[in-house]
CSV table of C-alpha atoms in Angstrom, one decimal:
chain,number,residue,atom,x,y,z
Q,1425,MET,CA,37.9,-77.2,45.2
Q,1426,LEU,CA,37.5,-80.9,44.5
Q,1427,VAL,CA,34.4,-82.8,45.4
Q,1428,HIS,CA,34.7,-86.7,45.2
Q,1429,GLY,CA,32.0,-88.9,44.1
Q,1430,ASN,CA,30.1,-91.8,45.8
Q,1431,GLY,CA,32.1,-94.8,47.0
Q,1432,ASP,CA,35.2,-92.5,47.4
Q,1433,VAL,CA,37.1,-90.5,50.0
Q,1434,HIS,CA,38.9,-87.2,49.5
Q,1435,GLU,CA,42.2,-89.1,48.9
Q,1436,PHE,CA,40.6,-90.3,45.5
Q,1437,TRP,CA,42.2,-87.3,43.9
Q,1438,ASP,CA,45.7,-88.5,44.9
Q,1439,LEU,CA,45.5,-92.0,43.3
Q,1440,ALA,CA,47.2,-90.7,40.0
Q,1441,GLY,CA,48.6,-87.4,41.5
Q,1442,THR,CA,45.7,-85.1,40.2
Q,1443,ARG,CA,45.6,-83.0,43.5
Q,1444,LEU,CA,49.5,-82.4,43.5
Q,1445,ALA,CA,49.3,-81.6,39.8
Q,1446,PHE,CA,46.7,-78.9,40.4
Q,1447,ALA,CA,48.7,-77.8,43.5
Q,1448,GLU,CA,51.6,-76.7,41.3
Q,1449,HIS,CA,49.3,-73.9,39.9
Q,1450,CYS,CA,46.9,-73.0,42.7
Q,1451,THR,CA,45.7,-73.7,46.2
Q,1452,VAL,CA,43.7,-76.9,46.2
Q,1453,TYR,CA,41.0,-77.9,48.7
Q,1454,ALA,CA,39.8,-81.5,48.8
Q,1455,VAL,CA,36.5,-82.0,50.5
Q,1456,GLU,CA,35.9,-85.0,52.7
Q,1457,ARG,CA,32.1,-85.5,52.2
Q,1458,ARG,CA,29.8,-86.3,55.0
Q,1459,GLY,CA,30.0,-89.7,56.8
Q,1460,ARG,CA,33.7,-90.1,56.0
Q,1461,GLY,CA,36.9,-89.5,57.8
Q,1462,GLU,CA,36.5,-86.6,60.3
Q,1463,SER,CA,33.5,-85.1,58.6
Q,1464,GLY,CA,30.2,-85.2,60.5
Q,1465,ASP,CA,27.1,-87.0,59.7
Q,1466,ALA,CA,23.4,-87.0,60.6
Q,1467,ALA,CA,20.6,-89.5,61.2
Q,1468,ALA,CA,18.7,-88.4,58.3
Q,1469,TYR,CA,20.1,-88.0,54.8
Q,1470,GLU,CA,19.1,-85.7,51.9
Q,1471,LEU,CA,20.9,-84.8,48.8
Q,1472,GLU,CA,20.3,-81.3,49.4
Q,1473,ARG,CA,22.3,-81.3,52.6
Q,1474,GLU,CA,25.4,-82.5,50.4
Q,1475,ALA,CA,25.0,-79.4,48.1
Q,1476,GLU,CA,24.7,-77.2,51.2
Q,1477,ASP,CA,28.0,-78.6,52.4
Q,1478,VAL,CA,29.8,-77.8,49.3
Q,1479,ALA,CA,28.3,-74.3,49.1
Q,1480,THR,CA,29.3,-73.7,52.8
Q,1481,VAL,CA,32.9,-74.7,52.0
Q,1482,VAL,CA,32.9,-72.5,48.8
Q,1483,ASP,CA,31.7,-69.6,50.8
Q,1484,ALA,CA,34.3,-70.0,53.5
Q,1485,ILE,CA,37.2,-69.5,50.9
Q,1486,ASP,CA,38.3,-65.8,50.6
Q,1487,GLU,CA,38.3,-65.7,46.8
Q,1488,PRO,CA,36.2,-67.0,43.9
Q,1489,VAL,CA,36.5,-70.7,43.4
Q,1490,THR,CA,36.9,-73.1,40.7
Q,1491,LEU,CA,34.7,-76.1,41.8
Q,1492,LEU,CA,35.3,-79.5,40.3
Q,1493,GLY,CA,32.8,-82.3,41.1
Q,1494,HIS,CA,33.2,-85.9,39.9
Q,1495,SER,CA,30.2,-88.3,39.6
Q,1496,GLY,CA,28.1,-87.9,42.6
Q,1497,GLY,CA,30.2,-85.0,43.5
Q,1498,ALA,CA,29.2,-83.3,40.2
Q,1499,ILE,CA,25.6,-83.4,41.2
Q,1500,TYR,CA,26.3,-81.8,44.6
Q,1501,SER,CA,28.6,-79.2,42.8
Q,1502,LEU,CA,25.9,-78.4,40.3
Q,1503,GLU,CA,23.3,-77.9,43.0
Q,1504,ALA,CA,25.8,-75.8,45.0
Q,1505,ALA,CA,26.0,-73.5,42.2
Q,1506,LEU,CA,22.5,-72.4,42.9
Q,1507,ARG,CA,23.5,-71.7,46.6
Q,1508,THR,CA,26.6,-69.6,46.3
Q,1509,ASP,CA,27.9,-66.5,44.5
Q,1510,ASN,CA,31.6,-67.4,45.2
Q,1511,LEU,CA,32.3,-69.4,42.1
Q,1512,ARG,CA,34.8,-68.4,39.2
Q,1513,ASN,CA,34.3,-71.6,37.3
Q,1514,LEU,CA,32.3,-74.9,37.5
Q,1515,ILE,CA,33.6,-78.2,36.1
Q,1516,LEU,CA,31.3,-81.2,36.2
Q,1517,SER,CA,32.8,-84.7,35.4
Q,1518,GLU,CA,30.1,-87.2,34.6
Q,1519,PRO,CA,27.1,-86.4,37.0
Q,1520,PRO,CA,25.0,-89.4,37.3
Q,1521,ILE,CA,21.8,-87.8,36.4
Q,1522,ALA,CA,18.8,-89.9,34.9
Q,1523,VAL,CA,17.6,-88.5,31.9
Q,1524,ALA,CA,15.8,-89.8,28.7
Q,1525,ASP,CA,14.8,-93.3,29.6
Q,1526,HIS,CA,17.7,-94.0,32.0
Q,1527,GLU,CA,17.3,-95.2,35.7
Q,1528,LEU,CA,19.7,-96.0,38.4
Q,1529,ASP,CA,20.1,-99.8,39.0
Q,1530,VAL,CA,17.6,-100.1,41.9
Q,1531,GLU,CA,18.4,-104.0,42.1
Q,1532,GLY,CA,22.0,-103.0,42.7
Q,1533,LEU,CA,20.9,-100.8,45.6
Q,1534,ALA,CA,19.0,-104.0,47.2
Q,1535,GLU,CA,22.0,-106.1,46.9
Q,1536,MET,CA,24.3,-103.6,48.3
Q,1537,LYS,CA,22.0,-103.1,51.4
Q,1538,ARG,CA,21.8,-106.9,51.9
Q,1539,LEU,CA,25.5,-107.2,51.8
Q,1540,LEU,CA,26.0,-104.3,54.2
Q,1541,ASP,CA,23.5,-105.8,56.6
Q,1542,ASP,CA,25.6,-108.9,56.6
Q,1543,GLY,CA,28.8,-107.0,57.5
Q,1544,GLU,CA,30.1,-107.5,53.7
Q,1545,ASN,CA,31.1,-103.9,53.3
Q,1546,GLU,CA,33.9,-104.7,50.7
Q,1547,ARG,CA,31.5,-106.8,48.5
Q,1548,ALA,CA,28.8,-104.0,48.7
Q,1549,LEU,CA,31.5,-101.5,47.4
Q,1550,VAL,CA,32.5,-103.8,44.5
Q,1551,VAL,CA,28.8,-104.2,43.6
Q,1552,PHE,CA,28.5,-100.4,43.5
Q,1553,LEU,CA,31.6,-99.8,41.6
Q,1554,ARG,CA,30.9,-102.5,39.0
Q,1555,GLU,CA,27.0,-102.3,38.6
Q,1556,VAL,CA,26.2,-98.7,39.5
Q,1557,ALA,CA,29.3,-96.5,38.6
Q,1558,GLY,CA,30.3,-98.8,35.6
Q,1559,ILE,CA,33.9,-99.1,36.7
Q,1560,SER,CA,35.7,-101.9,34.8
Q,1561,ARG,CA,37.0,-105.1,36.6
Q,1562,ALA,CA,40.5,-104.0,35.8
Q,1563,GLU,CA,40.0,-100.6,37.5
Q,1564,ILE,CA,38.4,-102.3,40.6
Q,1565,ASP,CA,41.4,-104.5,40.8
Q,1566,GLU,CA,43.7,-101.6,40.7
Q,1567,LEU,CA,41.6,-99.8,43.5
Q,1568,ARG,CA,41.8,-102.8,45.6
Q,1569,SER,CA,45.7,-102.3,45.7
Q,1570,ALA,CA,45.4,-98.7,46.4
Q,1571,PRO,CA,46.1,-97.2,49.9
Q,1572,ILE,CA,42.7,-95.6,50.1
Q,1573,TRP,CA,40.7,-99.1,49.6
Q,1574,PRO,CA,40.3,-99.6,53.3
Q,1575,ASP,CA,38.8,-96.1,53.8
Q,1576,MET,CA,36.5,-96.7,51.0
Q,1577,VAL,CA,35.4,-99.9,52.4
Q,1578,ARG,CA,34.7,-98.2,55.7
Q,1579,ALA,CA,32.7,-95.5,53.8
Q,1580,ALA,CA,30.5,-98.2,52.0
Q,1581,HIS,CA,27.6,-97.7,54.6
Q,1582,THR,CA,26.9,-94.4,52.8
Q,1583,LEU,CA,26.3,-96.0,49.4
Q,1584,PRO,CA,22.6,-97.1,49.6
Q,1585,ARG,CA,21.5,-93.7,50.9
Q,1586,GLU,CA,23.5,-91.6,48.6
Q,1587,SER,CA,22.5,-93.8,45.6
Q,1588,ARG,CA,18.9,-93.8,46.4
Q,1589,ALA,CA,18.9,-90.0,46.7
Q,1590,ILE,CA,20.5,-89.7,43.3
Q,1591,ALA,CA,18.0,-92.1,41.9
Q,1592,GLU,CA,15.2,-89.9,43.1
Q,1593,TYR,CA,16.9,-86.8,42.0
Q,1594,GLU,CA,14.7,-85.0,39.2
Q,1595,PHE,CA,16.7,-83.0,37.1
Q,1596,ASP,CA,14.8,-79.7,36.1
Q,1597,ALA,CA,16.7,-77.8,33.5
Q,1598,THR,CA,14.8,-74.6,34.0
Q,1599,ARG,CA,16.2,-74.3,37.6
Q,1600,PHE,CA,19.8,-73.6,36.1
Q,1601,ALA,CA,18.8,-71.0,33.5
Q,1602,ASP,CA,20.4,-68.3,35.5
Q,1603,VAL,CA,23.6,-70.1,36.3
Q,1604,THR,CA,25.9,-68.1,34.2
Q,1605,THR,CA,29.2,-69.3,35.8
Q,1606,PRO,CA,31.6,-70.5,33.1
Q,1607,THR,CA,31.1,-74.3,33.1
Q,1608,LEU,CA,33.1,-77.3,31.6
Q,1609,VAL,CA,31.2,-80.7,31.3
Q,1610,LEU,CA,33.3,-83.6,31.0
Q,1611,SER,CA,32.4,-87.2,29.8
Q,1612,GLY,CA,34.3,-90.3,28.6
Q,1613,GLY,CA,34.0,-91.6,25.1
Q,1614,GLU,CA,33.8,-95.1,26.4
Q,1615,SER,CA,31.6,-94.3,29.4
Q,1616,PRO,CA,28.0,-95.9,29.7
Q,1617,GLN,CA,25.4,-94.0,27.6
Q,1618,PHE,CA,23.7,-93.1,31.0
Q,1619,PHE,CA,26.8,-90.8,31.7
Q,1620,LYS,CA,26.9,-89.4,28.2
Q,1621,ASP,CA,23.2,-88.5,28.1
Q,1622,ALA,CA,23.6,-86.8,31.5
Q,1623,ALA,CA,26.4,-84.7,30.3
Q,1624,GLY,CA,24.7,-83.6,27.3
Q,1625,ALA,CA,21.6,-82.6,29.3
Q,1626,VAL,CA,23.5,-80.5,31.8
Q,1627,ASP,CA,25.4,-78.9,29.0
Q,1628,GLU,CA,22.2,-78.0,27.3
Q,1629,ALA,CA,20.6,-76.7,30.6
Q,1630,LEU,CA,23.4,-74.3,31.5
Q,1631,PRO,CA,23.8,-71.1,29.5
Q,1632,ASN,CA,27.6,-70.7,29.7
Q,1633,SER,CA,29.0,-74.2,29.3
Q,1634,ARG,CA,30.8,-76.5,26.9
Q,1635,THR,CA,31.5,-80.3,26.7
Q,1636,THR,CA,34.9,-82.0,26.4
Q,1637,ILE,CA,34.8,-85.8,25.6
Q,1638,PHE,CA,37.8,-87.8,26.5
Q,1639,ASP,CA,38.0,-90.2,23.6
Q,1640,GLY,CA,39.1,-93.7,24.6
Q,1641,LEU,CA,38.4,-93.2,28.4
Q,1642,ALA,CA,35.5,-93.9,30.7
Q,1643,HIS,CA,34.3,-92.7,34.1
Q,1644,GLU,CA,37.6,-91.8,35.8
Q,1645,PRO,CA,39.8,-89.9,33.3
Q,1646,MET,CA,41.5,-88.3,36.4
Q,1647,ASN,CA,43.0,-91.7,37.2
Q,1648,THR,CA,43.4,-93.4,33.8
Q,1649,ALA,CA,44.7,-90.4,31.9
Q,1650,PRO,CA,45.8,-87.8,34.6
Q,1651,ASP,CA,47.9,-85.8,32.4
Q,1652,ARG,CA,45.1,-85.2,29.8
Q,1653,PHE,CA,42.6,-84.6,32.5
Q,1654,VAL,CA,44.7,-81.9,34.4
Q,1655,ASP,CA,45.6,-80.1,31.2
Q,1656,GLU,CA,42.0,-79.9,30.1
Q,1657,VAL,CA,40.9,-78.7,33.5
Q,1658,LEU,CA,43.7,-76.1,33.9
Q,1659,THR,CA,43.3,-74.7,30.4
Q,1660,PHE,CA,39.6,-74.3,31.0
Q,1661,ALA,CA,40.2,-72.7,34.4
Q,1662,TYR,CA,42.6,-70.2,33.2
Q,1663,ASP,CA,41.3,-69.4,29.5
Q,1664,SER,CA,37.6,-68.8,31.0
Q,1665,THR,CA,38.6,-66.2,33.5
């Protein structure tokens, strides 16, 4: 089961063929998170509701699930692990958790809100990708030409609320001391230190986890090196069962 991050839609997993590659080996579910596509929404927003959404879908599947979350989706997946007993494996790709002296770019959030208020959804999305997610200019230019870009622009209204909730999220390692689900934490060797430190903190908090570093890659290895990414995920998913 695949959980996309902030700024994305569920077709994110199709950009470099990742979902189809997984589908050659197993049944794949790609969640469309709230506020996007045909998924519902609510007037009030809380990070906990995202985790509950993920856990609800996991529980609706008739067999134990390998849950893979990317970026913000990794936080929701981590929290979902506290809310379901139907997990076989947990795979977390660079959850944006503020640890040590790191903080999310609040100035970037304010700029996004101003742009959205002016109807500049595309510019707001670019600010998020560049300044909050740390995506390179080249990767952003490639995304602009992708079929999912218009859907990402339409979903840009979710960015301030999701980013604010993540910025306010307080990671308490003790809450995860009993999460014994086999877990793989993924991080890019070229990612910002923010993501590297978050991956290390999550790995240390979980009693049955290990970390894989994608040397030479950054925040989106599923798109920049899909073969390596798929191989790493599948090897863990099958070797850890």
